[in-house]
Short mmCIF file of C-alpha atoms in Angstrom, two decimals:
data_model
loop_
_atom_site.label_atom_id
_atom_site.label_comp_id
_atom_site.label_asym_id
_atom_site.label_seq_id
_atom_site.Cartn_x
_atom_site.Cartn_y
_atom_site.Cartn_z
CA MET A 137 47.52 109.96 122.78
CA ASN A 138 49.22 108.51 119.63
CA GLN A 139 52.79 109.29 118.77
CA ASP A 140 51.93 111.94 116.13
CA ASP A 141 49.88 113.81 118.64
CA LEU A 142 52.66 113.63 121.16
CA LEU A 143 55.06 114.97 118.63
CA LEU A 144 52.92 117.94 117.91
CA THR A 145 52.40 118.54 121.56
CA ILE A 146 56.25 118.52 121.99
CA LEU A 147 56.88 120.82 119.04
CA LYS A 148 54.37 123.30 120.16
CA SER A 149 55.47 123.24 123.81
CA ASN A 150 56.63 126.37 125.46
CA ALA A 151 59.16 124.13 127.36
CA LEU A 152 60.80 123.04 124.15
CA PRO A 153 64.32 124.73 123.94
CA THR A 154 64.64 127.32 121.15
CA LEU A 155 67.78 128.14 119.32
CA PRO A 156 69.08 131.85 119.40
CA LEU A 157 68.45 133.72 116.31
CA VAL A 158 72.18 133.78 115.15
CA ALA A 159 72.26 129.82 115.43
CA THR A 160 68.88 129.48 113.68
CA LYS A 161 70.04 131.72 110.88
CA LEU A 162 73.51 129.95 110.73
CA VAL A 163 71.69 126.51 110.03
CA GLU A 164 69.50 128.32 107.44
CA ILE A 165 72.26 129.90 105.49
CA THR A 166 74.67 127.01 105.50
CA THR A 167 72.22 124.90 103.74
CA ARG A 168 72.44 127.21 100.67
CA PRO A 169 75.03 125.95 98.09
CA ASP A 170 75.90 129.70 97.32
CA VAL A 171 76.59 130.76 100.88
CA THR A 172 79.87 132.68 101.23
CA MET A 173 82.42 132.73 104.03
CA GLY A 174 81.78 136.48 104.35
CA GLU A 175 78.03 135.89 105.19
CA ILE A 176 78.97 133.30 107.83
CA SER A 177 81.68 135.70 109.42
CA THR A 178 79.32 138.61 109.44
CA LEU A 179 76.49 136.57 111.12
CA ILE A 180 78.72 135.16 113.76
CA SER A 181 80.44 138.30 114.50
CA ARG A 182 77.09 139.77 115.55
CA ASP A 183 77.05 137.58 118.71
CA THR A 184 80.32 138.84 120.49
CA ALA A 185 80.20 136.04 123.14
CA LEU A 186 79.74 133.27 120.55
CA ALA A 187 82.56 134.81 118.40
CA ALA A 188 84.89 134.84 121.32
CA LYS A 189 84.20 131.15 122.23
CA ILE A 190 84.81 129.96 118.71
CA LEU A 191 88.22 131.91 118.54
CA LYS A 192 89.11 130.50 121.97
CA ILE A 193 88.67 126.80 120.79
CA ALA A 194 90.22 127.52 117.33
CA ASN A 195 93.35 128.79 119.12
CA SER A 196 93.35 125.75 121.65
CA ALA A 197 94.93 122.26 121.63
CA PHE A 198 91.56 121.00 120.17
CA TYR A 199 93.08 122.05 116.74
CA SER A 200 96.90 122.85 117.53
CA PHE A 201 97.21 125.25 114.62
CA PRO A 202 100.74 126.67 114.40
CA ASN A 203 99.55 130.21 113.93
CA ARG A 204 97.08 132.30 115.95
CA ILE A 205 93.57 132.82 114.60
CA SER A 206 92.56 136.39 115.53
CA THR A 207 89.35 136.98 113.49
CA ILE A 208 86.18 135.06 112.73
CA SER A 209 86.96 135.52 109.09
CA GLN A 210 90.34 133.68 109.52
CA ALA A 211 88.51 130.92 111.55
CA VAL A 212 85.88 130.34 108.88
CA SER A 213 88.59 130.38 106.18
CA ILE A 214 91.05 127.84 107.84
CA LEU A 215 88.34 125.65 109.75
CA GLY A 216 85.71 125.72 107.00
CA ILE A 217 82.00 126.64 106.82
CA SER A 218 80.66 123.24 108.19
CA ALA A 219 83.18 123.25 111.18
CA VAL A 220 82.36 126.69 112.28
CA ARG A 221 78.69 126.03 112.00
CA ASN A 222 79.04 122.92 114.17
CA LEU A 223 81.21 124.70 116.78
CA ALA A 224 78.57 127.39 117.06
CA LEU A 225 75.79 124.91 117.46
CA SER A 226 77.70 122.96 120.07
CA PHE A 227 78.15 126.13 122.12
CA THR A 228 74.53 126.97 121.68
CA ILE A 229 73.14 123.57 122.64
CA LEU A 230 75.53 123.20 125.65
CA SER A 231 74.12 126.46 127.07
CA ILE A 232 70.76 125.03 127.60
CA LYS A 233 70.05 124.94 131.26
CA ALA A 234 67.30 123.58 133.61
CA ASP A 235 63.95 125.68 133.90
CA ASP A 236 63.49 124.27 137.36
CA GLU A 237 66.46 123.63 139.73
CA ASN A 238 64.38 121.08 141.57
CA ASP A 239 63.82 119.00 138.44
CA ARG A 240 64.64 115.51 138.99
CA PHE A 241 66.50 115.32 135.54
CA ASP A 242 70.22 115.97 136.26
CA TYR A 243 71.31 118.54 133.60
CA ARG A 244 74.90 118.53 134.73
CA VAL A 245 75.21 114.78 134.39
CA PHE A 246 73.36 114.85 131.17
CA TRP A 247 75.73 117.46 129.61
CA GLU A 248 78.91 115.67 131.11
CA LYS A 249 77.77 112.44 129.27
CA SER A 250 76.95 114.24 126.21
CA LEU A 251 80.32 116.03 126.00
CA ALA A 252 82.12 112.82 126.96
CA ALA A 253 80.45 111.23 123.95
CA ALA A 254 81.44 114.13 121.85
CA VAL A 255 85.02 113.96 122.90
CA THR A 256 85.06 110.14 122.34
CA ALA A 257 83.70 110.64 118.67
CA LYS A 258 86.83 113.07 118.19
CA LEU A 259 89.17 110.57 119.59
CA ILE A 260 87.74 107.80 117.41
CA THR A 261 88.21 109.85 114.17
CA GLU A 262 91.87 110.36 115.16
CA GLN A 263 92.32 106.60 115.17
CA GLU A 264 90.61 105.67 112.04
CA GLU A 265 92.28 104.87 108.75
CA SER A 266 89.86 106.98 106.76
CA PRO A 267 88.58 109.47 109.25
CA GLY A 268 85.53 111.70 108.52
CA ASP A 269 84.70 115.27 109.59
CA PRO A 270 85.78 115.44 113.37
CA GLU A 271 83.44 118.33 113.94
CA GLU A 272 80.45 116.76 112.45
CA PHE A 273 81.04 113.67 114.40
CA PHE A 274 81.71 115.73 117.56
CA ILE A 275 78.23 117.50 117.39
CA ALA A 276 76.34 114.42 116.11
CA SER A 277 77.48 112.53 119.20
CA LEU A 278 76.89 115.40 121.42
CA LEU A 279 73.24 115.63 120.38
CA GLN A 280 72.60 111.80 120.25
CA ASN A 281 70.60 111.84 123.42
CA PHE A 282 69.19 115.40 123.15
CA GLY A 283 65.75 113.88 123.12
CA GLU A 284 65.99 112.87 126.81
CA LEU A 285 66.37 116.55 127.79
CA ILE A 286 63.45 117.59 125.78
CA LEU A 287 61.16 114.98 127.14
CA ALA A 288 62.33 116.01 130.69
CA ARG A 289 61.48 119.62 129.94
CA VAL A 290 58.15 118.99 128.35
CA PHE A 291 56.88 116.11 130.56
CA PRO A 292 58.79 116.68 133.88
CA SER A 293 56.56 114.47 136.14
CA GLU A 294 56.29 111.72 133.68
CA TYR A 295 59.92 111.67 132.95
CA GLY A 296 60.61 111.51 136.66
CA ARG A 297 58.84 108.22 136.70
CA VAL A 298 60.86 107.11 133.69
CA LEU A 299 64.16 107.91 135.57
CA GLU A 300 62.92 106.14 138.77
CA GLU A 301 61.89 102.97 136.76
CA VAL A 302 65.29 102.83 134.84
CA GLU A 303 67.17 103.24 138.28
CA ASN A 304 65.27 100.42 139.90
CA SER A 305 65.08 98.00 136.99
CA ASN A 306 68.22 98.83 135.14
CA ARG A 307 66.34 98.60 131.79
CA PRO A 308 67.28 100.67 128.76
CA VAL A 309 65.91 104.20 129.01
CA GLU A 310 64.36 104.12 125.60
CA GLU A 311 62.50 100.98 126.49
CA VAL A 312 61.04 102.60 129.64
CA GLU A 313 60.15 105.81 127.80
CA ARG A 314 58.09 103.96 125.23
CA GLU A 315 56.24 102.18 128.10
CA ILE A 316 55.36 105.29 130.15
CA LEU A 317 55.32 107.94 127.45
CA GLN A 318 54.46 105.93 124.35
CA ILE A 319 57.41 107.66 122.68
CA ASP A 320 61.23 107.40 123.00
CA HIS A 321 64.05 110.09 123.09
CA THR A 322 65.51 109.01 119.79
CA THR A 323 62.30 109.79 117.93
CA VAL A 324 61.75 113.08 119.80
CA GLY A 325 65.41 114.27 119.36
CA TYR A 326 65.24 113.45 115.63
CA GLU A 327 61.99 115.26 115.01
CA VAL A 328 63.07 118.39 116.83
CA ALA A 329 66.47 118.47 115.11
CA LEU A 330 64.57 118.15 111.74
CA SER A 331 62.23 120.94 112.83
CA TRP A 332 65.45 123.09 113.39
CA ASN A 333 66.48 122.15 109.92
CA PHE A 334 69.64 120.49 111.02
CA PRO A 335 71.54 118.61 108.12
CA LEU A 336 71.04 114.85 107.97
CA ILE A 337 74.57 114.04 109.08
CA LEU A 338 73.63 115.42 112.53
CA VAL A 339 70.11 114.33 112.52
CA GLU A 340 70.23 110.56 111.67
CA PRO A 341 72.72 109.72 114.37
CA ILE A 342 70.11 110.84 116.94
CA ARG A 343 67.50 108.47 115.46
CA TYR A 344 69.73 105.41 115.01
CA HIS A 345 72.58 105.68 117.48
CA HIS A 346 71.20 102.94 119.82
CA ALA A 347 70.61 100.56 116.89
CA PRO A 348 72.99 101.37 114.03
CA GLN A 349 71.96 98.20 112.20
CA ALA A 350 68.53 99.49 111.71
CA PHE A 351 69.65 102.28 109.46
CA PRO A 352 68.59 101.57 105.95
CA GLU A 353 71.41 101.49 103.32
CA GLY A 354 72.02 104.94 102.17
CA ASP A 355 74.67 107.65 102.37
CA PRO A 356 77.90 105.84 103.71
CA LYS A 357 79.04 109.03 105.36
CA ILE A 358 75.81 109.16 107.42
CA LYS A 359 76.10 105.50 108.24
CA HIS A 360 79.60 106.02 109.41
CA ALA A 361 78.55 109.01 111.71
CA ILE A 362 75.88 106.69 113.17
CA GLY A 363 78.56 104.05 113.90
CA VAL A 364 80.85 106.60 115.53
CA ALA A 365 77.93 108.04 117.69
CA HIS A 366 76.98 104.51 118.79
CA LEU A 367 80.49 103.68 119.82
CA ALA A 368 80.93 107.01 121.49
CA GLY A 369 77.78 106.55 123.51
CA LEU A 370 78.86 103.31 124.73
CA LEU A 371 82.18 104.47 126.14
CA ALA A 372 80.61 107.83 127.64
CA ALA A 373 78.02 105.64 129.59
CA ILE A 374 80.72 103.71 131.32
CA PRO A 375 81.29 106.18 134.30
CA TYR A 376 77.66 106.53 134.86
CA ALA A 377 76.35 103.04 134.37
CA PRO A 378 75.72 100.50 137.35
CA ASN A 379 77.03 97.70 134.98
CA PRO A 380 80.01 99.45 133.30
CA GLN A 381 81.53 96.11 132.27
CA VAL A 382 78.64 95.52 130.03
CA PHE A 383 79.17 98.73 128.12
CA HIS A 384 82.91 98.28 127.87
CA GLN A 385 82.53 94.86 126.43
CA LYS A 386 79.96 96.21 123.76
CA PHE A 387 82.48 99.13 123.06
CA ILE A 388 85.25 96.68 122.26
CA GLU A 389 82.95 94.48 120.22
CA GLN A 390 81.28 97.27 118.28
CA GLY A 391 84.47 99.16 117.79
CA LYS A 392 85.99 96.18 115.86
CA LYS A 393 82.71 95.21 114.08
CA LEU A 394 81.33 98.51 113.03
CA LEU A 395 84.35 100.70 112.51
CA ARG A 396 87.08 97.97 112.09
CA LEU A 397 89.35 99.60 114.78
CA ASP A 398 92.12 97.36 116.22
CA GLN A 399 92.64 96.83 119.95
CA TYR A 400 95.60 99.35 119.99
CA ALA A 401 93.28 102.07 118.62
CA LEU A 402 90.27 101.39 121.03
CA ASP A 403 92.94 101.33 123.97
CA ARG A 404 94.04 104.76 122.93
CA VAL A 405 90.63 106.16 122.96
CA GLN A 406 89.76 104.72 126.29
CA GLN A 407 93.18 106.03 127.78
CA LYS A 408 92.65 109.59 126.49
CA MET A 409 88.97 110.13 126.90
CA HIS A 410 88.87 111.41 130.45
CA ILE A 411 92.14 113.64 129.87
CA GLU A 412 90.64 115.30 126.82
CA LEU A 413 87.28 115.59 128.43
CA ALA A 414 88.66 117.69 131.30
CA GLU A 415 90.60 119.91 128.73
CA ILE A 416 87.67 120.39 126.47
CA ALA A 417 85.11 121.05 129.17
CA ASP A 418 86.81 124.28 129.99
CA PHE A 419 86.36 125.65 126.43
CA PHE A 420 82.64 125.18 126.76
CA ASP A 421 82.45 126.70 130.28
CA MET A 422 81.80 123.38 131.92
CA GLN A 423 83.18 122.26 135.23
CA ILE A 424 84.19 118.67 135.32
CA ASP A 425 86.43 118.06 138.31
CA SER A 426 88.98 115.25 137.67
CA PRO A 427 86.92 112.82 135.68
CA LYS A 428 87.67 109.21 136.35
CA SER A 429 89.62 107.05 133.87
CA ILE A 430 87.83 104.20 132.19
CA GLU A 431 90.47 101.96 133.95
CA ASP A 432 89.53 103.25 137.34
CA VAL A 433 85.67 102.92 136.66
CA LEU A 434 86.12 99.32 135.73
CA MET A 435 88.41 98.56 138.50
CA GLU A 436 85.87 99.82 141.14
CA ALA A 437 83.05 97.91 139.38
CA ASN A 438 85.12 94.67 139.44
CA ALA A 439 85.85 95.06 143.15
CA ALA A 440 82.17 95.67 143.88
CA LEU A 441 81.23 92.57 141.78
CA SER A 442 83.80 90.37 143.67
CA ILE A 443 82.32 91.59 146.91
CA LEU A 444 78.78 90.73 145.74
CA ASN A 445 79.95 87.35 144.77
CA MET A 446 81.11 86.60 148.30
CA GLY A 447 77.46 86.89 149.53
CA TYR A 448 74.98 89.65 150.23
CA ASP A 449 75.70 89.49 153.94
CA GLN A 450 79.30 90.65 153.23
CA MET A 451 78.49 93.41 150.89
CA ASN A 452 78.95 96.83 152.40
CA LYS A 453 80.80 100.03 151.61
CA GLU A 454 83.84 99.23 153.79
CA LEU A 455 84.51 96.09 152.21
CA ILE A 456 84.17 97.63 148.64
CA LYS A 457 86.61 100.52 149.77
CA ALA A 458 89.01 97.78 151.10
CA LYS A 459 88.86 95.90 147.88
CA VAL A 460 89.46 98.99 145.75
CA MET A 461 92.30 100.05 148.05
CA GLN A 462 93.97 96.56 147.52
CA GLN A 463 93.60 96.89 143.84
CA LYS A 464 95.14 100.42 143.88
CA LEU A 465 98.20 99.17 146.01
CA THR A 466 98.67 96.51 143.44
CA ARG A 467 98.53 99.11 140.61
CA GLU A 468 100.98 101.41 142.52
CA VAL A 469 103.49 98.55 142.76
CA GLU A 470 103.11 98.08 139.03
CA GLU A 471 103.53 101.73 138.51
CA LYS A 472 106.80 101.81 140.73
CA ASN A 473 108.14 99.03 138.60
CA LYS A 474 107.25 101.16 135.33
CA ARG A 475 109.00 104.12 137.00
CA LEU A 476 112.18 101.90 137.45
CA GLU A 477 111.99 100.94 133.97
CA MET A 478 111.45 104.61 132.99
CA LEU A 479 114.70 105.45 134.69
CA ALA A 480 116.46 103.52 131.87
CA THR A 481 114.65 105.50 129.28
CA VAL A 482 114.44 109.02 130.54
CA ASP A 483 117.30 111.59 130.47
CA GLY A 484 118.30 112.55 133.96
CA LEU A 485 118.85 116.17 133.45
CA THR A 486 116.01 117.13 131.16
CA GLU A 487 113.43 114.51 132.17
CA VAL A 488 112.48 113.93 128.59
CA TYR A 489 113.26 110.51 126.78
CA ASN A 490 116.88 109.65 126.31
CA HIS A 491 118.91 108.64 123.17
CA ARG A 492 118.28 104.95 123.73
CA TYR A 493 114.38 105.34 123.93
CA PHE A 494 114.62 107.67 120.80
CA GLN A 495 116.32 104.91 118.89
CA ASP A 496 113.87 102.26 119.97
CA PHE A 497 110.70 104.25 119.46
CA LEU A 498 111.76 105.54 116.00
CA ASP A 499 112.29 101.85 115.01
CA GLN A 500 108.70 101.09 116.18
CA GLU A 501 107.11 104.07 114.50
CA ILE A 502 108.92 103.43 111.15
CA ASN A 503 107.60 99.74 111.13
CA ARG A 504 104.08 101.00 112.17
CA ALA A 505 104.15 103.65 109.36
CA ARG A 506 105.03 101.00 106.74
CA ARG A 507 102.44 98.57 108.14
CA LYS A 508 99.66 101.08 108.17
CA GLU A 509 100.76 103.11 105.14
CA LYS A 510 101.00 106.23 107.27
CA ASP A 511 103.40 109.34 107.19
CA LEU A 512 106.06 109.72 109.74
CA ALA A 513 108.05 113.04 110.37
CA LEU A 514 111.23 113.58 112.43
CA ILE A 515 112.48 116.96 113.58
CA MET A 516 116.06 117.38 114.88
CA ALA A 517 116.71 120.54 116.94
CA ASP A 518 119.79 122.12 118.32
CA VAL A 519 120.28 125.09 120.65
CA ASP A 520 122.14 127.83 118.86
CA HIS A 521 125.66 129.01 120.10
CA PHE A 522 125.23 126.77 123.35
CA LYS A 523 128.99 126.26 123.86
CA LYS A 524 129.59 130.02 123.84
CA PHE A 525 126.51 130.31 126.34
CA ASN A 526 128.17 127.76 128.68
CA ASP A 527 131.53 129.48 128.55
CA ASN A 528 129.95 132.81 129.27
CA HIS A 529 127.40 131.78 131.92
CA GLY A 530 128.56 128.49 133.26
CA HIS A 531 127.37 124.92 132.90
CA GLN A 532 124.79 125.09 135.76
CA THR A 533 122.92 127.95 133.87
CA GLY A 534 123.33 126.00 130.72
CA ASP A 535 121.74 122.84 132.21
CA ALA A 536 118.81 125.03 133.61
CA ILE A 537 118.34 126.45 130.10
CA LEU A 538 118.15 122.85 128.63
CA GLN A 539 115.55 121.99 131.16
CA GLN A 540 113.36 124.98 130.30
CA VAL A 541 113.81 124.49 126.57
CA CYS A 542 112.42 120.91 127.04
CA ARG A 543 109.32 122.30 129.12
CA VAL A 544 108.45 124.84 126.29
CA LEU A 545 108.75 122.21 123.60
CA GLU A 546 106.70 119.62 125.49
CA ASP A 547 103.97 122.30 125.96
CA LYS A 548 103.52 122.67 122.17
CA LEU A 549 103.62 118.97 121.19
CA ARG A 550 100.81 116.37 121.15
CA GLN A 551 100.54 113.79 123.80
CA TYR A 552 101.63 111.02 121.52
CA ASP A 553 104.63 112.85 120.01
CA VAL A 554 108.10 111.99 121.41
CA LEU A 555 110.74 114.52 122.46
CA ALA A 556 114.06 113.05 123.27
CA ARG A 557 117.53 114.46 124.16
CA TYR A 558 119.70 113.02 121.30
CA GLY A 559 122.92 114.21 122.84
CA GLY A 560 124.28 117.36 124.37
CA GLU A 561 122.07 120.38 123.30
CA GLU A 562 120.52 118.42 120.41
CA PHE A 563 116.96 116.92 120.51
CA GLY A 564 114.97 114.61 118.38
CA ILE A 565 111.22 114.98 118.00
CA ILE A 566 109.17 112.00 116.53
CA LEU A 567 105.82 113.00 115.02
CA PRO A 568 103.71 109.86 114.27
CA GLU A 569 101.21 110.03 111.37
CA THR A 570 102.47 113.55 110.43
CA THR A 571 103.30 114.72 106.86
CA VAL A 572 106.64 116.66 106.31
CA ALA A 573 104.34 119.77 105.47
CA GLN A 574 102.61 119.40 108.92
CA ALA A 575 105.93 118.83 110.67
CA MET A 576 107.29 122.08 109.04
CA LYS A 577 104.38 123.90 110.70
CA VAL A 578 105.13 122.24 114.05
CA ALA A 579 108.69 123.00 113.89
CA GLU A 580 108.01 126.59 113.09
CA LYS A 581 105.52 126.79 115.99
CA LEU A 582 108.42 125.38 118.40
CA ARG A 583 110.93 127.82 116.83
CA VAL A 584 108.78 130.90 117.59
CA SER A 585 107.84 129.65 121.03
CA ILE A 586 111.52 129.33 122.03
CA GLU A 587 112.52 132.70 120.32
CA GLU A 588 109.54 134.49 122.26
CA HIS A 589 110.14 132.75 125.65
CA THR A 590 112.12 134.54 128.44
CA PHE A 591 114.32 132.17 130.22
CA ASN A 592 114.45 133.06 133.94
CA MET A 593 117.38 132.18 136.09
CA GLY A 594 116.94 134.11 139.41
CA PRO A 595 117.38 137.61 138.78
CA GLU A 596 119.00 137.17 135.35
CA ARG A 597 116.96 136.79 132.08
CA PHE A 598 118.17 135.13 128.87
CA SER A 599 117.11 134.61 125.31
CA VAL A 600 117.62 131.46 123.43
CA THR A 601 116.99 130.27 119.89
CA LEU A 602 116.88 126.88 118.26
CA SER A 603 117.63 125.64 114.77
CA PHE A 604 115.49 122.87 113.25
CA GLY A 605 115.75 120.24 110.55
CA VAL A 606 112.75 118.31 109.24
CA ALA A 607 112.63 115.17 107.35
CA GLY A 608 109.85 112.46 106.70
CA LEU A 609 108.72 109.16 105.30
CA ALA A 610 105.62 109.17 103.15
CA PRO A 611 103.70 105.89 102.54
CA GLU A 612 105.33 105.43 99.11
CA GLN A 613 108.87 105.86 100.63
CA ASN A 614 109.38 102.35 102.08
CA THR A 615 113.04 101.84 101.34
CA HIS A 616 114.69 104.27 103.85
CA GLU A 617 115.85 102.94 106.99
CA LYS A 618 116.06 104.63 110.56
CA ASN A 619 119.61 105.84 110.07
CA ASP A 620 118.71 107.49 106.70
CA LEU A 621 115.71 109.40 108.22
CA ILE A 622 118.05 110.67 111.09
CA SER A 623 120.65 111.56 108.66
CA PHE A 624 118.21 113.47 106.48
CA ALA A 625 116.88 115.49 109.40
CA ASP A 626 120.45 116.10 110.56
CA GLN A 627 121.43 117.35 107.06
CA ALA A 628 118.48 119.79 107.21
CA LEU A 629 119.49 120.92 110.66
CA PHE A 630 123.02 121.59 109.34
CA GLU A 631 121.54 123.73 106.62
CA SER A 632 119.63 125.76 109.17
CA LYS A 633 122.82 126.42 111.06
CA LYS A 634 124.70 127.21 107.94
CA GLN A 635 121.94 129.78 106.74
CA GLY A 636 122.18 131.72 109.94
CA ARG A 637 120.49 129.67 112.70
CA ASN A 638 117.13 130.24 114.26
CA ARG A 639 115.26 128.76 111.41
CA VAL A 640 113.52 125.70 110.17
CA THR A 641 114.72 123.68 107.04
CA GLU A 642 113.08 120.80 105.21
CA TYR A 643 115.23 118.06 103.70
CA VAL A 644 114.59 117.22 100.12
CA PRO A 645 116.75 114.91 98.00
CA LYS A 646 119.94 116.26 96.65
CA THR A 647 118.43 116.77 93.11
CA THR A 648 116.82 119.81 94.45
CA TRP A 649 118.55 120.11 97.82
CA PHE A 650 116.89 122.20 100.54
CA GLY A 651 113.63 123.46 99.06
CA LYS A 652 112.05 125.16 102.14
CA ASN A 653 113.66 127.36 104.82
CA TRP A 654 111.60 129.15 107.36
CA GLY A 655 112.56 131.48 110.19
CA ARG A 656 115.15 134.24 110.60
CA GLY A 657 118.75 134.39 111.72
#
């Protein structure tokens, strides 16, 4: 049977997954240039379960919007038609399960790897100088190996042979597929996605993600999506590969070559992938228990390799376990040394960073913002009427309030934002790669969180408010120094205090003075 006949068999097969009516209609109408947000909202709202899932992720740390999104209309308006469509397709695709529980194809591992690739694509866009659409890259990477699932459903016994050969020979799966089935999963996934009328930005990465250099010159946005999918697939394969070092080396090389990412950006993606995978999996109703970090996977692989090099007669599970344990003990010693260093940078009462670390980190971020021509924002916050609170309730209660304030603030900040105790009841919050407008929204979110939080001290309940001042450096503002930025944020904080407290004020130059003031007294 030639390839055309195989494709026809696949497209007509009853085992081929089908999209639900809402998803099919959604793809159809979003290709129309005159489609309205109202049409999209009405269509998605017909599927109550799908609408609930989209609202859940729209209000999650995946986006970190300052205000709650309560309707699909709001979600479409804020996220955009393309983003909502791609989220809906992601939920739909991830709901495809096995027809036969005894199938040799492991659906759980397949979807774990696919979601890991999607998460990695999102992290890559966060590190890029000129990022693309994160939702498009997310689903393009999610779908990149979709053809494997299709082949496993349509030709279950033959694909079982493919998997067995891949396991025994460690050859690329697409090579074995062509040998046994006369077709590979990239071609199948591409053709099925085309038959579903998916846009090319989602379809072409399926076809070329294993060989991005084969993509003919064309739309640079599609070419970029293919590069992101290729890189995401390499990192996602590491925890499941018998030779993870090979994929890791390719990830580093291709990240620098295809997307021009520096080592710092590549390290950030590797460090955060397993953390965000565990968080995002929950939004898609997937259970991924404590995914291993890339560092742990590579460490175990290196331990196994060193045992193998001693001689086959010495290779057994106990030796590998002992080698891993030795490396873990070494890492624990290193971590203890880091903790000792941390004692010099963490505030003993609140367990957030101290004044010294704040000053050093702000210096680094100002230099990095200038070097990379990025925005940088600083928020200064102060607990309102704190001296009176201490006088009325005692310093122990005041200390406990400060500790709880820090926990509430930390919960609303990104992992790479820095919260530090500047002194007394005043805190500094450094927001890398954040505009002043974005920082104002963050500060307002923090203000509301504190205002709405009930502070429990045994049987007693307290309410606390904070005042905020916001300042920032844009790429064109390269003359201001660290002390200037701190002074600007402090001046804005003072203005919040003067205007009645429990509010957010943005610093603007004295020619117009304080132009924005949010919150209430």
